Amino acid sequence: MFKVIYPGSFDPPTNGHLDIMKRASVLFDQLEVVIAVNPQKNYFIPAEERLKMIRIMVKDLNNVKVVTWEGLVVDYAEKTNARIILRGVRALSDFDYEFELSMINKALNQKIETIFLPTDQKYFVLRSSAIRELAMFHGDISEMVPPVVEQALMRKCK
Amino acid sequence: MFKVIYPGSFDPPTNGHLDIMKRASVLFDQLEVVIAVNPQKNYFIPAEERLKMIRIMVKDLNNVKVVTWEGLVVDYAEKTNARIILRGVRALSDFDYEFELSMINKALNQKIETIFLPTDQKYFVLRSSAIRELAMFHGDISEMVPPVVEQALMRKCK
Amino acid sequence: MFKVIYPGSFDPPTNGHLDIMKRASVLFDQLEVVIAVNPQKNYFIPAEERLKMIRIMVKDLNNVKVVTWEGLVVDYAEKTNARIILRGVRALSDFDYEFELSMINKALNQKIETIFLPTDQKYFVLRSSAIRELAMFHGDISEMVPPVVEQALMRKCK
Amino acid sequence: MFKVIYPGSFDPPTNGHLDIMKRASVLFDQLEVVIAVNPQKNYFIPAEERLKMIRIMVKDLNNVKVVTWEGLVVDYAEKTNARIILRGVRALSDFDYEFELSMINKALNQKIETIFLPTDQKYFVLRSSAIRELAMFHGDISEMVPPVVEQALMRKCK
Amino acid sequence: MFKVIYPGSFDPPTNGHLDIMKRASVLFDQLEVVIAVNPQKNYFIPAEERLKMIRIMVKDLNNVKVVTWEGLVVDYAEKTNARIILRGVRALSDFDYEFELSMINKALNQKIETIFLPTDQKYFVLRSSAIRELAMFHGDISEMVPPVVEQALMRKCK
Amino acid sequence: MFKVIYPGSFDPPTNGHLDIMKRASVLFDQLEVVIAVNPQKNYFIPAEERLKMIRIMVKDLNNVKVVTWEGLVVDYAEKTNARIILRGVRALSDFDYEFELSMINKALNQKIETIFLPTDQKYFVLRSSAIRELAMFHGDISEMVPPVVEQALMRKCK
């Protein structure tokens, strides 16, 4: 079976992302989390720090690897012989954007397929942008992100 | 890797369904098409005939099996040791229903996951209910369903 | 310019339908209201009665004709040399269905185009099925349908 | 403050409905659950039985009353001096229908307002129609409906 | 009954906001309009000016108070003993965002509930961001905002 | 028949836009492409260059004119005696925004109507913002935009 890649910006990674990683690591033989970096965007947390955070989050999942990638996700898939892009979908509004993104990726490379895994109901609210805003207002995010992420956000927003 | 099942009523099967079957047979080791039969529903084409149609449609896909099942899809998955339910999603409105269905299945059996594969753009219009209506009005459906299905529908709607 | 056809079941016709007819009769040279009849469906009001009602509703619009048609709408368009199918869209949920219908019609006949005209805000609530239900419960529908329709529904639901 | 009514068919009542009843009984002074009966519809569970079930479900909520009503909900509100119709909304697709319903009710009676309370995430999957189908297939619905409802459905679907 | 708060940025306040305030002041015993201020955002109209505008708009509604608040809305609710957050919803797209926001607020404070009141049809188009853009292009906004807001925007966009 | 205008930012123009222009030039007597310029926005491609690009794209369509306009689109329509604004809609998410925009334009000028033409399935993925991003990552956009646009984007993103 083909390697599955799970791309995203993960800025920050949430318990919802972790749930997808755990479930996908059970379903698929090999999973690679790809932190997609757009050099023209400003991120809340530097890519290197997100890489470290996610590595800590998945350290017990033996078939999961984490990398950063600057470029088109389909090019990473092509280069590393992955055929499946995995995306978590939380709700209808997510799906709209995701559907379009999957069609663009299909147009760029016909061989690579996108599959969607629905987010667990417990994690519906965990949009990274909302978590950044909560952290800035010192809202309690301990149920929303893994401990390593919570500590980093608290340091950052002091 | 786990067996993947692709359940549906396929009443009738369309070129869109066939496209999902072909693409999934490349992505996954083993695929099982499950014609889900609800004894309290009236179907346009009898289950046995749909079974024969789909077997003809996938006869060149070596890792694809076709069965009928009367009961809950999660029970079939549990019984046959499948862990992944595959569903094609054509558009936003599909997804809404599919998302809810996947949550119900998760509630019935936590171990079994649903994944979604977006329908190819060429097949967006191929809803089985629309094809039934076109067939009844003698519309041209030759681009919408495989030849074996077209012939059966033409016989039926003469 | 090509003739524009405005198909629908109009069961019953509403003030929202009338609003589309009036506005389209200003925008386009020739408009034809096509009451699409599916012989396998049960209608609340017989097609002939709907034809009479709509003719009364548009009697002051000189460039509007009303017909009934049993068959595919694109076949009517082809036969009568119309190139544009007009549909009113009230809201997002309408559009979803309408979009799919327009793609099916495009697949059946590439030459014929569907255009959408948004319903006026005043008429958002006027779904024919809701009006049938209100009429059965003797709700006040005098603001929702033209007088000729209201009287017919009142006779019917006495 | 005005009495709040919570209308629905509740066929069957679910844990999601019960959750709305409990939360509304905290927020509002007086809540009335109105089982809306349409004499032209076939129900899975007779209205009288639904009335008994819901009375058992809310027996510890002192400010909650349960009634059945055959007619338009706004007429019940007018007659009993309620000014607020409460509806639970589970997801986007619900809201679409609910929004339209609220506009129809507003058109019928300007004085009566509809407010929406979002369903708790735990109860997103609990659509009554899905529960009926699960019950018919002997799926496990013990987490989805109160015990009194589960027992009745099990007796019914034996 | 609990106090109800109606938070928002109101940048600028519109006739749609005013409509919600008026209707809510009839339905609930006490209403508090909370101008939520995020110190990291740039606003079109300073918070103090919005406060004055809304106070003028609601001066005849005796049970309505207006305040500004810098922080999480649930913290304001907790601090002032409010249990209900009221949000106006204009259309499906609004609801999507609002639904998520309500779930985040629920996650932050289980005791505080969000209820939605649908915007009156007349005010569907009144998104504050659209009004800002119209004002900059000197479009006629006299039907969209109260006089006190129109005058301020005209001064600002001269 | 009235002149039809097709406004947009076209930053850059895509094959999807060109498809709408071609189809509309068949359906309507006179079409005018209006490049709407908001002086407070930053564009990827200057308005003058977009004007040249689109003129090259439509040079074989005799009834199509291209202009730039700084101001409200309804004011351009009024000034030039157009009665119909044409907008292409690719999918549900487009429609939501477009529907609201059409209601705002209706509020600004009751005489001017917006009609929607669905984008051809082949061009669903062609959102200008996605094409800008692909161009920056040197993705292959030759199937997505006309040659004149591809060359300009390649020069720009070298």
Short mmCIF file of N, CA, C and O in Angstrom, two decimals, chain C residues 90 93 124-125 127 130 133-134 136-137 139-140 144, chain D residues 37-40 70-72 96 100 103-104 107-108:
data_model
loop_
_atom_site.label_atom_id
_atom_site.label_comp_id
_atom_site.label_asym_id
_atom_site.label_seq_id
_atom_site.Cartn_x
_atom_site.Cartn_y
_atom_site.Cartn_z
N ARG C 90 -34.01 31.13 -4.62
CA ARG C 90 -34.41 31.87 -3.43
C ARG C 90 -33.32 31.93 -2.39
O ARG C 90 -33.22 32.85 -1.62
N SER C 93 -29.93 26.85 -0.39
CA SER C 93 -30.34 25.46 -0.50
C SER C 93 -30.98 25.21 -1.87
O SER C 93 -30.79 24.17 -2.48
N PHE C 124 -38.79 35.28 -0.26
CA PHE C 124 -37.94 34.16 0.13
C PHE C 124 -38.72 32.97 0.68
O PHE C 124 -38.34 31.84 0.51
N VAL C 125 -39.79 33.22 1.39
CA VAL C 125 -40.45 32.12 2.10
C VAL C 125 -41.41 31.33 1.22
O VAL C 125 -42.00 30.35 1.67
N ARG C 127 -42.08 28.84 -0.81
CA ARG C 127 -41.89 27.52 -1.41
C ARG C 127 -43.28 26.91 -1.62
O ARG C 127 -44.10 26.90 -0.71
N ALA C 130 -44.56 24.49 1.03
CA ALA C 130 -44.97 25.10 2.29
C ALA C 130 -46.37 25.71 2.15
O ALA C 130 -47.19 25.64 3.06
N GLU C 133 -49.04 23.16 2.43
CA GLU C 133 -49.26 22.75 3.82
C GLU C 133 -50.04 23.82 4.59
O GLU C 133 -50.97 23.50 5.33
N LEU C 134 -49.65 25.07 4.37
CA LEU C 134 -50.39 26.16 5.04
C LEU C 134 -51.86 26.15 4.62
O LEU C 134 -52.75 26.33 5.45
N MET C 136 -53.66 23.66 3.69
CA MET C 136 -54.37 22.55 4.34
C MET C 136 -54.70 22.86 5.80
O MET C 136 -55.68 22.38 6.33
N PHE C 137 -53.84 23.67 6.46
CA PHE C 137 -54.10 24.06 7.85
C PHE C 137 -54.89 25.36 7.92
O PHE C 137 -54.98 25.96 8.98
N GLY C 139 -54.03 28.30 7.04
CA GLY C 139 -53.22 29.48 7.35
C GLY C 139 -53.52 30.58 6.34
O GLY C 139 -53.99 30.31 5.23
N ASP C 140 -53.22 31.81 6.70
CA ASP C 140 -53.50 32.94 5.80
C ASP C 140 -52.39 33.05 4.75
O ASP C 140 -51.25 33.38 5.05
N MET C 144 -49.06 35.54 -0.06
CA MET C 144 -48.06 34.63 -0.62
C MET C 144 -48.36 34.20 -2.05
O MET C 144 -47.46 33.80 -2.79
N VAL D 37 -48.99 17.81 15.62
CA VAL D 37 -49.58 16.66 14.95
C VAL D 37 -50.23 17.11 13.64
O VAL D 37 -51.07 17.99 13.62
N ASN D 38 -49.78 16.52 12.54
CA ASN D 38 -50.37 16.78 11.24
C ASN D 38 -51.23 15.57 10.88
O ASN D 38 -50.70 14.48 10.64
N PRO D 39 -52.57 15.74 10.85
CA PRO D 39 -53.44 14.56 10.69
C PRO D 39 -53.21 13.83 9.36
O PRO D 39 -53.59 12.66 9.23
N GLN D 40 -52.54 14.47 8.40
CA GLN D 40 -52.32 13.80 7.12
C GLN D 40 -51.00 13.05 7.04
O GLN D 40 -50.66 12.48 6.01
N GLU D 70 -52.84 19.97 17.23
CA GLU D 70 -53.14 19.71 15.83
C GLU D 70 -53.46 21.04 15.16
O GLU D 70 -54.55 21.58 15.38
N GLY D 71 -52.54 21.58 14.40
CA GLY D 71 -52.75 22.88 13.75
C GLY D 71 -51.42 23.59 13.59
O GLY D 71 -50.37 23.01 13.80
N LEU D 72 -51.50 24.87 13.20
CA LEU D 72 -50.29 25.66 13.01
C LEU D 72 -49.68 26.01 14.37
O LEU D 72 -50.40 26.37 15.30
N ASP D 96 -30.82 25.57 7.56
CA ASP D 96 -31.41 26.01 6.31
C ASP D 96 -32.94 25.86 6.35
O ASP D 96 -33.69 26.80 6.10
N GLU D 100 -36.01 28.94 7.06
CA GLU D 100 -37.18 29.14 6.21
C GLU D 100 -38.47 29.00 7.02
O GLU D 100 -39.39 29.80 6.89
N MET D 103 -39.15 32.02 8.97
CA MET D 103 -39.66 33.14 8.16
C MET D 103 -41.13 32.92 7.81
O MET D 103 -41.90 33.88 7.76
N ILE D 104 -41.52 31.69 7.56
CA ILE D 104 -42.94 31.41 7.31
C ILE D 104 -43.75 31.76 8.56
O ILE D 104 -44.79 32.42 8.48
N ALA D 107 -44.14 35.36 8.85
CA ALA D 107 -45.12 35.88 7.89
C ALA D 107 -46.55 35.63 8.37
O ALA D 107 -47.44 36.45 8.16
N LEU D 108 -46.75 34.51 9.05
CA LEU D 108 -48.09 34.18 9.54
C LEU D 108 -48.46 35.00 10.77
O LEU D 108 -49.63 35.32 10.97
#
